[in-house]
């Protein structure tokens, strides 16, 4: 095996290690680490849970410190700051390590900066091996830090002909119980969930994960209606009202996402209604789209897409999965990088 | 192994044999046959192609005729009529066979009637073992003969919000090339394809299988427009016009399907447009629905479903598959038996 093939194999191993920490490390990134002496793996480690030891620390704890000339493979740049744990870059001893291979830099400015520091200590540093694979591990984390906004998932449930409610707003239930349960899981792995005031008023939703995990923070776009009697107002939602918002939906989305970034919301599930979802689709600022499609037709009512588009318009939707749930289908798209 | 378990195993084998003839036997049913002496299988056979020997004949040709006390397992009632081949019931010799197990009766009145004849010859006859599995082999055949109409497949291609064309009727192309190719295959295994006059005029479609197999017969519902310059009129379509039709869509569908039955059309692919598809959906007379869904939104235009329905309405759609084709999804539903 040549050096590159060996390097890749060991970095894959580090990435596999990283996956073991998902979802317990959230909102931290999942990170894995492998230590190798040129012949065999001496130690592995991963970031196990939020607030716990980082991957490098975990691997180093199990290492015989008399070893020399080692290589460390780590799926994210070692942190340079003292947070809940000691800075990892300070743990990497140039007496022991001759080389460190890093899959991708840390986009979090508070944690990054260790590469130069490690180089100065005399350790050879390589960055970028299996970068895409390492980024895929922590998509939300990269969007949050690089684009300074939450990772945005749009979710809706429609009939085959695209309707999300009858004429009077009635929408319970278009999809089956299992589909709704599936979305409760998605809620449980998001920091916040956003609805418009129409959805808040008409559906009066619980917006919780129904006991699956922590409930997400609730965010409501409310054009100054009195919604205080609604279920979700018992949960101290973040409310954006006319004092924050303009007539321009794109500007509003930009304002809201910027504010949620400042509030440290790393992932946002947008659950409707149609006007809100369409605003996000038209703005182009979203990362995933989850469509639950029921085997029904309505013919009239509220269509999911509010606006006028064309067949030629490219929404950059890349299909990830089409999952059968009872007689519903859940289609998951991600956005193209472009 | 008890007798029932052995019987089932051998009938499964007969059904597996039958599958080997698909699609070459079409429009005949796929049929398989197994001959057993109580200890081992002596011979198997299947209906290989339209006009060829029936399954029983195929199995008997390979049988040593000195054997006695045998059981025949056959997935469809042996034919009683002399058609392209000799009547199978005349081939089953009571000197050789003591018992015949038949999965399901023949719904084709011209071919059925052999059961009493075989019984009179002194052979023990059992009917109904793995009946559902045997019917599933030949769904189109059973619908055609039992319901006296073609097996109806509805096909459309829409955006996520349910639109099949822009406001001016433009629809080329909502789905990708692979999706369209997939539908050319469906065309190649249908006897006829039906479109309304709007679709004929706006799309001027070829409606062929694009070389995959024989082209289906074309059927047009035409409200007396002059469409003679269109591509599909070069292919001598069956045309239903105002002299055949009324204002009542259900009656029209019933008339058309009855007429196509008389014309020996066993399977009909309905490709649109929205008005035609909606007519079939509302009438409830269809057997499969193929929805090709593209990752697009239109907001305005022609929606696939023309009518007014409700969330509570049950269309009896049972999902069979959700297939990813590029970034499109093809969802296939069958109707519930109810």
XYZ file of C-alpha atoms in Angstrom:
676
model
C 0.000 0.000 0.000
C 1.437 3.384 -0.980
C 1.469 6.250 1.455
C -1.582 8.007 0.036
C -3.672 4.828 0.125
C -2.577 4.204 3.705
C -3.284 7.819 4.664
C -6.781 7.550 3.173
C -7.509 4.293 4.920
C -6.504 5.766 8.269
C -8.480 8.971 7.700
C -11.544 6.881 6.782
C -11.035 5.105 10.071
C -10.914 8.464 11.868
C -14.162 9.485 10.165
C -15.793 6.203 11.145
C -14.673 6.852 14.727
C -16.226 10.323 14.541
C -19.627 8.895 13.579
C -19.791 7.046 16.889
C -20.356 10.367 18.627
C -23.479 11.294 16.607
C -25.870 12.631 17.880
C -24.530 12.983 21.429
C -21.843 15.552 20.592
C -24.361 17.980 19.079
C -24.097 21.022 18.796
C -20.352 20.296 18.780
C -18.972 18.663 15.632
C -18.382 14.924 15.486
C -14.630 14.269 15.341
C -12.542 11.115 15.170
C -8.802 10.492 15.597
C -6.389 7.668 14.734
C -2.740 7.431 15.875
C -0.384 5.310 13.743
C 3.310 4.441 13.953
C 3.822 3.714 10.232
C 3.139 0.024 10.748
C 0.067 -0.243 12.901
C -2.672 1.721 14.676
C -1.629 2.477 18.267
C -4.771 4.255 19.429
C -8.124 5.665 18.286
C -10.520 8.117 19.814
C -13.632 10.177 19.195
C -15.595 13.026 20.671
C -18.228 11.129 22.616
C -20.593 13.777 23.933
C -21.078 17.499 24.264
C -18.749 18.742 27.006
C -16.696 15.537 26.966
C -13.111 15.025 25.862
C -12.245 15.876 22.267
C -11.232 13.059 19.896
C -7.493 13.796 20.120
C -7.624 13.808 23.931
C -9.540 10.518 23.884
C -6.947 8.862 21.610
C -3.985 10.289 23.515
C -5.262 8.987 26.852
C -4.907 5.430 25.541
C -1.430 5.994 24.009
C 1.866 4.724 25.369
C 3.765 8.053 25.687
C 7.164 6.429 25.072
C 6.336 5.954 21.387
C 8.123 8.213 18.875
C 7.731 9.305 15.238
C 3.940 8.880 15.151
C 1.303 10.230 12.780
C -2.064 11.544 13.963
C -5.088 11.467 11.628
C -7.909 13.721 12.757
C -11.113 14.602 10.908
C -11.170 18.237 12.087
C -8.450 20.767 12.891
C -7.505 20.369 16.574
C -8.954 23.172 18.668
C -6.692 25.999 19.789
C -8.851 27.370 22.541
C -9.501 26.300 26.098
C -13.247 25.729 26.236
C -14.933 23.016 28.207
C -11.716 21.047 27.779
C -8.016 21.791 27.374
C -6.891 23.021 23.893
C -6.105 19.944 21.814
C -3.244 21.633 20.004
C -1.421 21.851 23.351
C -1.722 18.097 23.810
C 0.078 17.142 20.606
C 3.662 16.609 21.720
C 6.391 17.131 19.041
C 8.533 14.583 20.934
C 5.934 11.925 20.050
C 4.444 13.118 16.760
C 6.301 13.829 13.558
C 3.223 14.387 11.412
C -0.481 15.250 11.651
C -3.014 14.822 8.863
C -6.150 16.965 9.192
C -9.200 16.404 6.987
C -10.628 19.916 7.242
C -10.068 23.211 9.000
C -12.285 24.341 11.842
C -14.715 27.020 10.581
C -15.359 28.176 14.141
C -13.077 31.196 14.571
C -13.079 30.735 18.356
C -11.557 27.265 18.027
C -9.373 27.501 14.916
C -5.780 28.673 14.546
C -3.928 25.630 15.734
C -2.345 24.673 12.416
C 0.376 27.347 12.488
C 0.968 26.653 16.170
C 1.487 22.931 15.545
C 3.766 23.647 12.564
C 5.884 25.938 14.723
C 6.360 23.093 17.195
C 8.109 21.181 14.385
C 5.347 18.758 13.457
C 4.622 18.314 9.752
C 0.967 19.281 9.060
C -1.160 18.227 6.062
C -4.705 19.527 5.551
C -7.493 18.443 3.209
C -7.375 14.648 2.984
C -10.997 13.362 2.615
C -12.191 16.894 3.198
C -15.646 16.350 1.626
C -16.280 13.214 3.692
C -15.258 15.042 6.852
C -17.473 18.041 6.033
C -20.450 15.738 5.364
C -20.175 14.534 8.966
C -20.893 17.992 10.298
C -22.988 19.748 7.667
C -24.925 21.847 10.154
C -21.774 22.926 11.963
C -20.104 24.090 8.721
C -23.159 26.012 7.484
C -23.548 27.672 10.882
C -19.957 28.858 11.163
C -19.196 29.535 7.505
C -22.500 31.124 6.456
C -23.294 32.588 9.881
C -26.854 31.296 9.892
C -28.664 28.155 11.079
C -28.741 25.086 8.834
C -32.283 25.340 7.404
C -34.580 22.353 6.790
C -37.925 23.052 5.114
C -40.665 20.525 5.825
C -44.182 20.264 4.483
C -46.901 17.646 3.981
C -49.009 17.812 0.826
C -51.402 15.888 -1.371
C -50.177 14.616 -4.745
C -51.581 17.768 -6.338
C -49.540 19.970 -4.008
C -52.125 21.118 -1.468
C -51.327 21.522 2.213
C -54.786 22.493 3.448
C -58.413 22.686 2.390
C -59.950 26.074 1.531
C -60.808 26.807 5.164
C -57.292 25.965 6.317
C -58.190 22.483 7.551
C -55.186 20.164 7.283
C -55.564 17.422 9.903
C -54.334 15.074 8.729
C -52.998 14.955 5.218
C -50.292 12.414 6.014
C -50.495 9.331 8.201
C -49.466 8.941 11.831
C -46.127 7.310 11.010
C -45.163 10.200 8.736
C -45.977 12.670 11.506
C -43.954 10.592 13.950
C -41.026 10.655 11.515
C -41.173 14.446 11.589
C -41.248 14.439 15.395
C -37.855 12.778 15.157
C -36.609 15.542 12.846
C -37.854 18.077 15.399
C -35.915 16.296 18.116
C -32.618 16.825 16.283
C -33.155 20.508 15.481
C -32.406 23.450 17.744
C -35.434 25.467 16.703
C -38.620 25.222 14.701
C -40.207 28.102 12.835
C -43.840 28.663 11.818
C -45.786 31.587 10.441
C -48.708 33.107 12.322
C -51.298 31.495 10.013
C -49.998 28.042 10.836
C -49.770 28.933 14.512
C -53.382 30.100 14.530
C -54.952 27.457 12.280
C -53.090 24.382 13.456
C -52.351 25.530 17.020
C -49.528 23.024 16.909
C -47.599 21.494 19.749
C -44.340 21.635 17.712
C -42.644 19.275 20.126
C -40.722 16.089 19.561
C -43.465 14.201 21.442
C -41.052 12.845 24.014
C -38.409 11.629 21.556
C -35.811 14.069 22.860
C -35.582 17.700 23.834
C -38.202 19.960 22.243
C -36.816 22.552 19.844
C -37.040 26.248 20.606
C -40.091 27.702 18.885
C -39.825 30.651 16.513
C -42.926 32.453 15.230
C -43.285 35.055 12.511
C -46.271 37.014 13.802
C -47.778 40.040 12.158
C -48.992 41.400 15.464
C -51.934 39.092 15.932
C -52.765 38.192 19.519
C -51.686 34.558 19.570
C -51.053 34.400 23.301
C -53.748 31.771 23.897
C -52.071 29.256 21.590
C -50.279 26.101 22.761
C -46.926 27.200 21.488
C -47.009 30.454 23.443
C -46.755 28.436 26.626
C -43.264 27.507 25.458
C -41.789 31.030 25.394
C -41.235 31.271 21.659
C -38.923 33.690 19.900
C -41.335 36.039 18.100
C -40.547 38.214 15.090
C -43.216 40.864 14.557
C -43.794 44.009 12.482
C -41.144 45.925 14.409
C -38.513 43.471 13.087
C -39.954 42.781 9.656
C -40.460 44.548 6.326
C -42.565 43.830 3.233
C -39.597 42.082 1.679
C -39.616 38.384 2.467
C -35.992 37.841 1.540
C -34.864 40.624 3.844
C -37.020 39.204 6.628
C -35.510 35.749 6.224
C -32.039 37.215 6.222
C -32.858 39.223 9.385
C -34.354 36.230 11.179
C -31.513 33.853 10.278
C -28.931 36.407 11.328
C -30.689 36.897 14.649
C -30.986 33.131 15.237
C -27.277 32.797 14.478
C -26.563 35.327 17.218
C -28.850 33.307 19.506
C -26.640 30.276 18.756
C -29.351 28.312 16.912
C -27.363 25.916 14.713
C -30.301 24.183 12.997
C -33.770 25.431 12.121
C -36.724 23.341 10.969
C -39.246 25.444 9.022
C -42.647 23.771 9.207
C -44.845 26.206 7.366
C -47.234 27.278 6.376
C -47.173 27.616 2.642
C -46.344 31.328 2.652
C -43.377 30.838 4.976
C -42.047 27.753 3.142
C -42.454 29.529 -0.208
C -40.575 32.528 1.143
C -37.626 30.312 1.993
C -37.819 28.457 -1.352
C -37.888 31.747 -3.255
C -35.060 33.220 -1.184
C -32.903 30.179 -1.954
C -31.654 30.153 1.639
C -32.180 26.576 2.789
C -30.183 23.359 2.984
C -32.706 20.522 2.970
C -36.286 20.053 1.854
C -38.441 17.290 3.356
C -41.650 16.660 1.391
C -44.216 14.275 2.823
C -46.623 13.338 0.029
C -49.947 11.647 0.772
C -51.922 9.551 -1.762
C -54.690 12.148 -1.968
C -55.935 14.859 -4.291
C -57.669 18.063 -3.214
C -58.164 20.165 -6.358
C -58.722 23.303 -4.289
C -57.272 24.812 -1.138
C -53.896 26.136 -0.130
C -51.071 25.039 -2.427
C -47.619 24.626 -0.893
C -45.995 26.988 -3.366
C -47.068 30.614 -3.317
C -45.539 32.422 -6.234
C -44.955 32.143 -9.951
C -42.088 30.157 -11.361
C -41.233 28.312 -14.568
C -40.284 24.819 -15.643
C -36.806 26.078 -16.527
C -36.115 27.419 -13.015
C -33.489 25.268 -11.289
C -33.983 25.020 -7.539
C -30.736 23.073 -7.118
C -32.576 20.232 -5.384
C -30.551 17.038 -5.207
C -32.486 13.969 -4.125
C -31.148 12.024 -1.149
C -33.946 9.597 -0.357
C -37.512 8.656 -1.250
C -38.807 6.714 1.705
C -42.114 4.868 1.793
C -43.998 5.464 5.056
C -47.275 3.528 5.009
C -48.811 4.837 1.779
C -47.056 8.220 2.082
C -43.682 9.066 0.553
C -41.076 11.233 2.252
C -38.728 12.786 -0.278
C -35.550 14.348 1.089
C -33.582 16.808 -1.028
C -30.402 18.690 -0.261
C -29.341 21.796 -2.121
C -26.534 21.674 -4.621
C -23.453 23.454 -3.412
C -23.751 25.985 -6.275
C -43.252 -32.137 5.294
C -47.026 -32.497 5.502
C -49.109 -32.666 2.370
C -50.227 -29.043 2.457
C -46.663 -27.757 2.894
C -45.520 -29.971 0.017
C -48.449 -28.865 -2.152
C -47.579 -25.222 -1.476
C -43.927 -25.724 -2.255
C -44.765 -27.350 -5.573
C -47.336 -24.694 -6.491
C -44.760 -21.980 -5.684
C -42.446 -23.795 -8.050
C -45.171 -23.761 -10.728
C -45.625 -19.992 -10.201
C -41.877 -19.452 -10.480
C -41.902 -21.430 -13.737
C -44.763 -19.217 -14.983
C -42.709 -16.064 -14.416
C -40.139 -17.260 -16.947
C -42.653 -16.571 -19.715
C -43.118 -12.874 -18.842
C -43.393 -10.748 -20.977
C -43.256 -12.999 -24.046
C -46.587 -14.719 -23.448
C -48.517 -11.426 -23.359
C -51.487 -10.980 -23.999
C -51.844 -14.608 -22.907
C -51.488 -15.284 -19.174
C -48.186 -16.541 -17.743
C -48.678 -20.146 -16.574
C -46.371 -22.679 -14.960
C -46.730 -26.424 -14.333
C -45.009 -28.992 -12.102
C -45.532 -32.785 -12.255
C -44.732 -34.786 -9.097
C -44.912 -38.460 -8.200
C -45.279 -38.020 -4.435
C -41.534 -38.281 -3.921
C -39.906 -36.104 -6.522
C -40.533 -33.673 -9.374
C -40.661 -35.541 -12.694
C -41.142 -32.600 -15.021
C -41.798 -28.859 -15.157
C -43.032 -26.552 -17.883
C -44.212 -23.051 -18.638
C -45.944 -21.088 -21.339
C -42.979 -19.601 -23.155
C -44.468 -17.259 -25.716
C -47.706 -16.122 -27.276
C -48.850 -18.862 -29.661
C -46.465 -21.436 -28.175
C -47.273 -24.565 -26.169
C -49.149 -24.110 -22.922
C -47.415 -24.919 -19.636
C -49.082 -28.325 -19.225
C -48.128 -29.330 -22.750
C -44.534 -28.211 -22.146
C -44.294 -30.276 -18.939
C -45.980 -33.340 -20.490
C -43.605 -33.396 -23.451
C -40.719 -34.037 -21.063
C -42.584 -36.711 -19.037
C -41.990 -40.466 -19.204
C -45.532 -41.649 -20.075
C -45.128 -44.960 -18.260
C -45.341 -43.180 -14.878
C -48.559 -43.655 -12.850
C -50.370 -41.981 -9.912
C -48.914 -38.527 -10.547
C -50.018 -35.074 -9.359
C -49.996 -32.031 -11.617
C -49.636 -28.501 -10.112
C -50.670 -25.754 -12.492
C -51.042 -22.042 -11.789
C -54.119 -21.577 -14.019
C -57.016 -23.840 -14.932
C -56.039 -25.907 -18.006
C -57.736 -24.626 -21.120
C -60.703 -26.497 -22.518
C -60.708 -25.017 -25.979
C -58.693 -25.680 -29.071
C -57.090 -22.353 -29.878
C -53.596 -21.925 -31.254
C -52.759 -25.220 -29.500
C -54.589 -28.396 -28.524
C -56.901 -28.160 -25.433
C -54.767 -28.880 -22.378
C -57.574 -30.673 -20.583
C -57.477 -33.329 -23.330
C -53.798 -33.940 -22.660
C -54.186 -34.873 -18.995
C -54.426 -38.642 -19.067
C -56.310 -40.286 -16.130
C -54.100 -43.366 -16.619
C -51.120 -41.220 -15.577
C -52.613 -38.596 -13.217
C -54.576 -39.236 -10.067
C -54.749 -35.603 -8.944
C -54.448 -32.054 -10.285
C -54.006 -28.944 -8.123
C -55.033 -25.658 -9.810
C -54.188 -22.267 -8.287
C -56.994 -20.295 -9.923
C -59.795 -20.678 -12.450
C -59.524 -19.225 -15.926
C -61.660 -16.048 -16.124
C -61.692 -16.265 -19.924
C -65.012 -17.920 -20.741
C -63.670 -19.140 -24.086
C -60.963 -21.166 -22.371
C -62.538 -22.228 -19.082
C -64.743 -25.200 -18.307
C -62.122 -27.922 -18.032
C -62.495 -28.631 -14.331
C -65.707 -30.646 -14.616
C -64.351 -32.428 -17.671
C -61.180 -33.492 -15.823
C -63.203 -34.581 -12.788
C -65.412 -36.736 -15.005
C -62.307 -38.477 -16.283
C -61.696 -39.687 -12.723
C -58.896 -37.311 -11.740
C -59.183 -35.642 -8.333
C -59.216 -31.817 -8.798
C -58.387 -29.151 -6.183
C -58.713 -25.415 -6.919
C -57.507 -22.333 -5.036
C -54.047 -23.139 -3.637
C -51.931 -19.916 -3.720
C -54.738 -18.249 -5.613
C -53.626 -14.686 -4.778
C -50.051 -15.329 -5.859
C -51.266 -16.857 -9.109
C -53.645 -13.926 -9.779
C -50.820 -11.454 -9.123
C -48.912 -13.005 -12.023
C -51.613 -12.026 -14.478
C -53.307 -8.919 -13.063
C -54.110 -7.444 -16.461
C -55.550 -10.717 -17.726
C -57.885 -11.065 -14.724
C -59.106 -7.447 -14.852
C -59.732 -7.754 -18.596
C -61.789 -10.945 -18.403
C -63.504 -10.410 -15.052
C -64.300 -6.702 -15.345
C -64.627 -6.689 -19.141
C -62.408 -3.638 -19.558
C -58.692 -2.943 -20.102
C -56.363 -2.824 -17.102
C -55.935 0.954 -16.680
C -52.659 2.673 -15.739
C -52.765 6.442 -15.198
C -49.466 8.258 -15.736
C -48.553 11.883 -15.230
C -45.481 14.026 -14.597
C -45.784 16.996 -12.231
C -43.838 19.483 -10.184
C -43.809 19.114 -6.387
C -46.714 21.550 -6.223
C -48.789 19.391 -8.569
C -48.532 21.271 -11.857
C -48.260 19.472 -15.194
C -47.890 22.522 -17.453
C -47.293 26.260 -17.380
C -50.212 28.637 -17.994
C -49.777 28.471 -21.760
C -49.730 24.678 -21.739
C -45.939 24.421 -22.034
C -44.692 21.244 -20.350
C -41.431 20.247 -22.040
C -39.877 18.957 -19.939
C -40.956 18.768 -16.351
C -39.168 15.477 -15.664
C -35.740 14.373 -16.784
C -34.806 12.240 -19.774
C -34.421 9.049 -17.734
C -37.924 9.427 -16.308
C -39.321 9.845 -19.801
C -37.378 6.798 -20.942
C -38.845 4.827 -18.026
C -42.294 5.722 -19.291
C -41.385 4.627 -22.820
C -40.837 1.210 -21.300
C -44.324 1.320 -19.719
C -45.726 2.222 -23.150
C -43.958 -0.771 -24.669
C -45.811 -3.179 -22.354
C -49.273 -1.664 -22.862
C -51.678 -2.462 -25.697
C -52.951 1.090 -26.050
C -52.294 4.618 -24.882
C -54.975 7.256 -24.403
C -54.715 11.054 -24.481
C -57.214 13.874 -24.580
C -57.344 16.344 -27.463
C -55.665 19.128 -25.452
C -52.623 16.966 -24.842
C -52.640 15.806 -28.459
C -52.697 19.411 -29.685
C -50.346 21.013 -27.156
C -47.752 18.279 -26.870
C -48.167 16.745 -30.344
C -46.657 13.636 -28.798
C -45.101 10.673 -30.490
C -46.635 8.300 -27.902
C -44.354 5.497 -29.001
C -42.067 3.221 -27.067
C -39.090 4.812 -28.864
C -37.894 1.505 -30.240
C -38.100 -0.452 -26.979
C -40.781 -2.767 -28.329
C -44.008 -2.517 -30.301
C -45.741 0.863 -30.131
C -49.093 0.834 -28.368
C -52.294 1.567 -30.268
C -53.186 5.222 -29.831
C -56.578 6.301 -28.500
C -57.678 9.944 -28.589
C -60.641 11.627 -26.971
C -61.294 14.416 -29.466
C -64.085 16.938 -29.255
C -64.208 17.321 -33.028
C -61.127 19.457 -33.432
C -59.187 18.966 -36.638
C -56.102 17.195 -35.330
C -55.242 15.451 -38.574
C -51.905 17.237 -38.929
C -50.601 15.864 -35.623
C -47.900 13.199 -35.317
C -50.170 10.682 -33.686
C -52.704 10.837 -36.517
C -50.148 9.228 -38.784
C -50.540 6.119 -36.605
C -54.250 5.489 -37.282
C -55.523 6.160 -33.783
C -58.839 5.050 -32.366
C -60.776 8.322 -31.974
C -63.724 8.947 -29.688
C -65.566 12.140 -30.632
C -68.816 13.941 -29.827
C -70.873 11.306 -31.585
C -69.667 8.757 -28.987
C -69.457 10.978 -25.936
C -71.749 12.840 -23.528
C -71.213 15.592 -20.938
C -70.808 12.927 -18.267
C -67.170 11.947 -17.850
C -67.928 8.742 -15.983
C -70.267 7.560 -18.709
C -67.669 8.428 -21.343
C -64.979 6.433 -19.547
C -67.322 3.505 -19.205
C -68.205 3.711 -22.921
C -64.570 3.968 -23.999
C -63.383 1.108 -21.786
C -66.219 -1.110 -22.928
C -65.397 -0.374 -26.566
C -61.674 -1.028 -26.028
C -62.575 -4.332 -24.356
C -64.476 -5.311 -27.493
C -61.414 -4.290 -29.519
C -59.398 -6.739 -27.389
C -57.248 -4.046 -25.699
C -56.109 -5.732 -22.476
C -54.089 -2.824 -21.038
C -54.479 0.935 -21.425
C -51.975 3.603 -20.407
C -53.691 6.963 -19.845
C -51.130 9.737 -20.294
C -53.220 12.827 -19.861
C -53.813 15.567 -19.850
C -54.996 16.739 -16.463
C -58.676 16.707 -17.435
C -58.502 13.144 -18.729
C -56.452 11.830 -15.778
C -58.778 13.599 -13.334
C -61.784 12.037 -15.053
C -60.333 8.594 -14.457
C -59.350 9.419 -10.855
C -62.845 10.715 -10.125
C -64.528 7.763 -11.812
C -62.500 5.361 -9.671
C -61.966 3.105 -12.701
C -58.231 2.520 -12.788
C -55.754 -0.049 -11.505
C -52.395 1.719 -11.219
C -51.212 5.294 -10.876
C -47.679 6.277 -11.923
C -46.667 9.735 -10.688
C -43.375 11.194 -11.873
C -42.478 14.089 -9.578
C -39.795 16.604 -10.523
C -37.888 18.800 -8.013
C -39.580 21.962 -9.263
C -42.295 24.386 -8.246
C -44.530 26.321 -10.624
C -47.084 28.155 -8.488
C -49.363 28.694 -11.484
C -50.431 26.692 -14.502
C -52.386 23.513 -15.046
C -52.705 21.371 -11.925
C -52.915 17.612 -12.407
C -56.163 17.337 -10.466
C -59.212 19.068 -11.872
C -62.026 18.883 -9.366
C -62.796 19.446 -5.726
C -62.103 16.807 -3.136
C -61.382 16.602 0.598
C -58.656 15.342 2.891
C -61.009 12.622 4.125
C -61.631 11.177 0.645
C -59.972 7.774 0.315
C -58.699 7.033 -3.184
C -57.724 3.491 -2.233
C -54.152 4.096 -3.374
C -51.702 1.505 -2.087
C -48.059 2.347 -2.603
C -45.921 -0.209 -4.430
C -42.689 1.655 -5.074
C -41.012 5.050 -4.809
C -38.133 4.956 -7.257
C -35.479 7.616 -7.549
C -34.711 8.496 -11.190
C -32.005 11.170 -11.321
C -33.554 13.846 -9.105
C -37.115 12.817 -9.999
C -39.212 10.325 -8.059
C -41.560 7.830 -9.677
C -44.272 6.727 -7.270
C -46.311 3.680 -8.255
C -49.653 2.999 -6.591
C -52.113 0.176 -7.128
C -55.736 0.417 -6.113
C -57.028 -1.474 -3.119
C -59.221 -4.378 -4.076
C -62.229 -2.675 -2.394
